[in-house]
């Protein structure tokens, strides 16, 4: 599902004397359907950069970043848009939404984008929000005013409402209490059973050990370490 | 005769106006620009109509002028005497006898015939003007037949009054092509514009436009399917001649609010009375 | 996935004397895509928008639109009546200032109904019904249908302008700073509305703005312009999160974080 070949990434900071920062070089990895892989490595080793490249958010300098057969490095914008709508889900640590849109609609949106009827989409959103213990009184409010843990769960709901065959999870259990953490781990386990290929960053080691089949240390992709 | 050239205008000016008239007749409903002259009367008093009349008039013509249907109002009397002085033509008040009829705000009740010319005085020739102030844009709209805006005006009427409240200068479409302002005639007169045996000429002096309807031109009043055009009039018979088919003026007759309805077309009313018809208010 | 671009822009160039308005701009827009064009004032983004929408005649280039009837055609080679018909049916243009896009002397219903009447609707009841339906979709109370836009707030005027534009079911909407000049809370509501309409109607849109937050929320794709040239283009989040060009990096780093 995910297939990286000889991927490298540098940043050129034009406004800081054209400084070139090499982040990754010759990264290779493969993740199969139904597999959950954790990215590990110290802060700054490039985990988040790699995640963003897997989502097509950062563009690689060279190599192939293939998701469900689409090379994100070469794909036209509309191919990536379609991939993200239908195949590739992403639960980030940050919630970015249009202000004043009710939480229920924020969660339902990925389904609406796929053409699911509004009522149906909202029903599914409600079910998921309830499972994640977001009080019903909050559903009609915008999540921009929510606490960090609540926003996190709204993000997770958005990521799991559509059964994406490929899923990226950036710290899905951070800032969650034990109950909700378990709900999220259940969701991940369910997704794996469905055959979803998952790549995640988990600082929560217990969670990582519980759901992940493999770990990949990103430090190995650092420039200079490649060998 | 006087020292004036025949019908006041010099021959070159009349030729120029005739060319505009011919163009107007060739393209029914299209507003033809012309170099309007200063006339010895203020704008708004029929300078456009007078120039058109002067251009079409011959020594043999019988000239009639009506203002709101009447031959005896100030405007009608002064224009009639203007041509008596400058052209020496015969004048008449009888529709049937007239060959050139200049009119302000009415079409005579009696059917017009082939060979007659009806000349309208027009204040604002552009039917789209009140919704689109740019002349460049209205000309483009005419040339491209973009007439949705005209219906916006009628839509506004219905939304505000529950029906199409435009009661005069009611817009029409000529031969399925140009939308035209028929001058401020009551919409009661609109059906008479269509399939008329007489030549109809429209002159706007201040706005420097001439347009025309050749005989037997199809003229349709704009409307909506669910709000069709209705040629309405006051629901009374004429107080003097009893006519039920003519357009009526409401006349206040005393300080107590007493009123009567009389034919606005004085010639029509007089002729009917002479034929023995009598209304309830007739002396 | 359809392979015919809804709009193909090729080498569009517009000069104002020696000054460059926009130079050699090319891109394809596919059905359902929303593209943002950003850049500072004078970067040529409005010139480009007006060239594409037929308001300005470019000095060179082609603007090929996939028309419903005849397939792809260069709109710059169309006759004026054809182009004006297109701008009343398949295209829509939302101006920054609602006053430029509305008839201020005509009721809200008349404003929405105008495009219907322009394409031949002649049933008052139906026209009014559509107008009321569209006022509802842009969250304007039905009771205001006979009020003039002069009595509306800025946000309502902008929503009315959008209703007036979308009533004939266009396929491509050009928007020039649609949220400019509105206060922040009104902007948010408008953004959400535009987003839902784009999604529900399957619209394609080109949005010119200098507000990166607006494109982040509305646009799938982004073009960054500077001095009349496109300096960077790509997915919105790619361009904003991983800017390559020096100017884009400057633009992104200049945003105040709230």
mmCIF file of N, CA and C in Angstrom, chain A residues 175-226:
data_model
loop_
_atom_site.group_PDB
_atom_site.id
_atom_site.type_symbol
_atom_site.label_atom_id
_atom_site.label_comp_id
_atom_site.label_asym_id
_atom_site.label_seq_id
_atom_site.Cartn_x
_atom_site.Cartn_y
_atom_site.Cartn_z
ATOM 1 N N UNK A 175 -2.538 13.301 24.588
ATOM 2 C CA UNK A 175 -3.523 14.117 25.297
ATOM 3 C C UNK A 175 -4.903 13.463 25.429
ATOM 4 N N UNK A 176 -4.948 12.145 25.458
ATOM 5 C CA UNK A 176 -6.228 11.478 25.708
ATOM 6 C C UNK A 176 -6.171 10.748 27.051
ATOM 7 N N UNK A 177 -7.333 10.685 27.726
ATOM 8 C CA UNK A 177 -7.384 9.901 28.966
ATOM 9 C C UNK A 177 -7.472 8.412 28.615
ATOM 10 N N UNK A 178 -7.379 7.592 29.650
ATOM 11 C CA UNK A 178 -7.270 6.148 29.417
ATOM 12 C C UNK A 178 -8.455 5.592 28.644
ATOM 13 N N UNK A 179 -9.673 6.031 29.000
ATOM 14 C CA UNK A 179 -10.872 5.493 28.338
ATOM 15 C C UNK A 179 -10.824 5.770 26.841
ATOM 16 N N UNK A 180 -10.591 7.058 26.516
ATOM 17 C CA UNK A 180 -10.614 7.438 25.109
ATOM 18 C C UNK A 180 -9.425 6.852 24.348
ATOM 19 N N UNK A 181 -8.320 6.712 25.058
ATOM 20 C CA UNK A 181 -7.145 6.092 24.445
ATOM 21 C C UNK A 181 -7.497 4.684 24.001
ATOM 22 N N UNK A 182 -8.246 3.974 24.832
ATOM 23 C CA UNK A 182 -8.630 2.610 24.480
ATOM 24 C C UNK A 182 -9.578 2.588 23.290
ATOM 25 N N UNK A 183 -10.476 3.572 23.232
ATOM 26 C CA UNK A 183 -11.393 3.640 22.091
ATOM 27 C C UNK A 183 -10.589 3.801 20.809
ATOM 28 N N UNK A 184 -9.587 4.686 20.862
ATOM 29 C CA UNK A 184 -8.785 4.940 19.666
ATOM 30 C C UNK A 184 -8.016 3.682 19.267
ATOM 31 N N UNK A 185 -7.470 2.980 20.253
ATOM 32 C CA UNK A 185 -6.735 1.752 19.937
ATOM 33 C C UNK A 185 -7.664 0.701 19.330
ATOM 34 N N UNK A 186 -8.920 0.692 19.803
ATOM 35 C CA UNK A 186 -9.919 -0.205 19.203
ATOM 36 C C UNK A 186 -10.160 0.150 17.740
ATOM 37 N N UNK A 187 -10.298 1.433 17.505
ATOM 38 C CA UNK A 187 -10.549 1.894 16.134
ATOM 39 C C UNK A 187 -9.406 1.464 15.217
ATOM 40 N N UNK A 188 -8.183 1.594 15.745
ATOM 41 C CA UNK A 188 -7.020 1.219 14.939
ATOM 42 C C UNK A 188 -7.031 -0.285 14.673
ATOM 43 N N UNK A 189 -7.334 -1.045 15.714
ATOM 44 C CA UNK A 189 -7.370 -2.503 15.558
ATOM 45 C C UNK A 189 -8.437 -2.900 14.543
ATOM 46 N N UNK A 190 -9.614 -2.263 14.632
ATOM 47 C CA UNK A 190 -10.704 -2.547 13.676
ATOM 48 C C UNK A 190 -10.237 -2.271 12.254
ATOM 49 N N UNK A 191 -9.518 -1.140 12.104
ATOM 50 C CA UNK A 191 -9.073 -0.746 10.763
ATOM 51 C C UNK A 191 -8.107 -1.784 10.202
ATOM 52 N N UNK A 192 -7.253 -2.274 11.070
ATOM 53 C CA UNK A 192 -6.290 -3.284 10.613
ATOM 54 C C UNK A 192 -7.019 -4.527 10.132
ATOM 55 N N UNK A 193 -8.049 -4.904 10.874
ATOM 56 C CA UNK A 193 -8.819 -6.086 10.480
ATOM 57 C C UNK A 193 -9.447 -5.865 9.107
ATOM 58 N N UNK A 194 -9.876 -4.619 8.860
ATOM 59 C CA UNK A 194 -10.455 -4.290 7.542
ATOM 60 C C UNK A 194 -9.407 -4.342 6.434
ATOM 61 N N UNK A 195 -8.125 -4.358 6.813
ATOM 62 C CA UNK A 195 -7.072 -4.389 5.799
ATOM 63 C C UNK A 195 -6.440 -3.051 5.547
ATOM 64 N N UNK A 196 -6.660 -2.114 6.454
ATOM 65 C CA UNK A 196 -6.068 -0.805 6.285
ATOM 66 C C UNK A 196 -4.569 -0.856 6.574
ATOM 67 N N UNK A 197 -3.794 -0.235 5.696
ATOM 68 C CA UNK A 197 -2.365 -0.081 5.960
ATOM 69 C C UNK A 197 -2.182 1.197 6.770
ATOM 70 N N UNK A 198 -1.492 1.114 7.903
ATOM 71 C CA UNK A 198 -1.385 2.262 8.802
ATOM 72 C C UNK A 198 0.081 2.577 9.082
ATOM 73 N N UNK A 199 0.410 3.847 9.003
ATOM 74 C CA UNK A 199 1.717 4.304 9.466
ATOM 75 C C UNK A 199 1.463 5.357 10.523
ATOM 76 N N UNK A 200 2.142 5.231 11.654
ATOM 77 C CA UNK A 200 1.861 6.173 12.726
ATOM 78 C C UNK A 200 3.094 6.603 13.484
ATOM 79 N N UNK A 201 2.957 7.728 14.178
ATOM 80 C CA UNK A 201 3.959 8.161 15.144
ATOM 81 C C UNK A 201 3.303 8.041 16.511
ATOM 82 N N UNK A 202 3.896 7.244 17.370
ATOM 83 C CA UNK A 202 3.330 7.062 18.713
ATOM 84 C C UNK A 202 4.419 7.329 19.732
ATOM 85 N N UNK A 203 4.257 8.362 20.546
ATOM 86 C CA UNK A 203 5.186 8.511 21.663
ATOM 87 C C UNK A 203 4.749 7.645 22.826
ATOM 88 N N UNK A 204 3.482 7.287 22.780
ATOM 89 C CA UNK A 204 2.892 6.427 23.800
ATOM 90 C C UNK A 204 3.332 4.982 23.510
ATOM 91 N N UNK A 205 4.380 4.556 24.220
ATOM 92 C CA UNK A 205 5.002 3.278 23.866
ATOM 93 C C UNK A 205 4.091 2.083 24.060
ATOM 94 N N UNK A 206 3.279 2.157 25.120
ATOM 95 C CA UNK A 206 2.370 1.041 25.385
ATOM 96 C C UNK A 206 1.395 0.887 24.231
ATOM 97 N N UNK A 207 0.893 2.021 23.768
ATOM 98 C CA UNK A 207 -0.044 1.996 22.644
ATOM 99 C C UNK A 207 0.653 1.434 21.423
ATOM 100 N N UNK A 208 1.876 1.912 21.216
ATOM 101 C CA UNK A 208 2.641 1.466 20.049
ATOM 102 C C UNK A 208 2.792 -0.053 20.056
ATOM 103 N N UNK A 209 3.175 -0.572 21.199
ATOM 104 C CA UNK A 209 3.394 -2.016 21.285
ATOM 105 C C UNK A 209 2.104 -2.787 21.067
ATOM 106 N N UNK A 210 0.992 -2.171 21.488
ATOM 107 C CA UNK A 210 -0.283 -2.875 21.395
ATOM 108 C C UNK A 210 -0.765 -3.009 19.952
ATOM 109 N N UNK A 211 -0.618 -1.932 19.118
ATOM 110 C CA UNK A 211 -1.227 -1.977 17.788
ATOM 111 C C UNK A 211 -0.232 -2.157 16.639
ATOM 112 N N UNK A 212 1.056 -1.893 16.907
ATOM 113 C CA UNK A 212 1.973 -1.888 15.766
ATOM 114 C C UNK A 212 2.613 -3.256 15.536
ATOM 115 N N UNK A 213 2.746 -3.617 14.275
ATOM 116 C CA UNK A 213 3.371 -4.877 13.910
ATOM 117 C C UNK A 213 4.881 -4.732 13.772
ATOM 118 N N UNK A 214 5.323 -3.520 13.402
ATOM 119 C CA UNK A 214 6.734 -3.289 13.141
ATOM 120 C C UNK A 214 7.075 -1.879 13.552
ATOM 121 N N UNK A 215 8.370 -1.625 13.718
ATOM 122 C CA UNK A 215 8.827 -0.268 13.954
ATOM 123 C C UNK A 215 9.913 0.045 12.934
ATOM 124 N N UNK A 216 9.902 1.271 12.451
ATOM 125 C CA UNK A 216 10.970 1.695 11.552
ATOM 126 C C UNK A 216 11.632 2.910 12.179
ATOM 127 N N UNK A 217 12.917 2.817 12.405
ATOM 128 C CA UNK A 217 13.638 3.946 13.000
ATOM 129 C C UNK A 217 14.064 4.900 11.891
ATOM 130 N N UNK A 218 13.475 6.064 11.936
ATOM 131 C CA UNK A 218 13.702 7.047 10.880
ATOM 132 C C UNK A 218 15.144 7.549 10.883
ATOM 133 N N UNK A 219 15.813 7.412 12.014
ATOM 134 C CA UNK A 219 17.203 7.838 12.097
ATOM 135 C C UNK A 219 18.039 7.206 10.993
ATOM 136 N N UNK A 220 17.603 6.020 10.606
ATOM 137 C CA UNK A 220 18.301 5.311 9.537
ATOM 138 C C UNK A 220 18.219 6.007 8.193
ATOM 139 N N UNK A 221 17.229 6.890 8.046
ATOM 140 C CA UNK A 221 17.083 7.600 6.784
ATOM 141 C C UNK A 221 17.833 8.924 6.771
ATOM 142 N N UNK A 222 18.448 9.287 7.912
ATOM 143 C CA UNK A 222 19.125 10.578 7.977
ATOM 144 C C UNK A 222 20.305 10.594 7.023
ATOM 145 N N UNK A 223 20.559 11.768 6.442
ATOM 146 C CA UNK A 223 21.699 11.860 5.528
ATOM 147 C C UNK A 223 22.970 11.478 6.277
ATOM 148 N N UNK A 224 23.796 10.723 5.666
ATOM 149 C CA UNK A 224 25.027 10.299 6.322
ATOM 150 C C UNK A 224 24.906 8.927 6.931
ATOM 151 N N UNK A 225 23.682 8.613 7.423
ATOM 152 C CA UNK A 225 23.483 7.296 8.015
ATOM 153 C C UNK A 225 23.234 6.238 6.969
ATOM 154 N N UNK A 226 22.802 6.716 5.801
ATOM 155 C CA UNK A 226 22.460 5.769 4.753
ATOM 156 C C UNK A 226 23.679 4.983 4.327
#
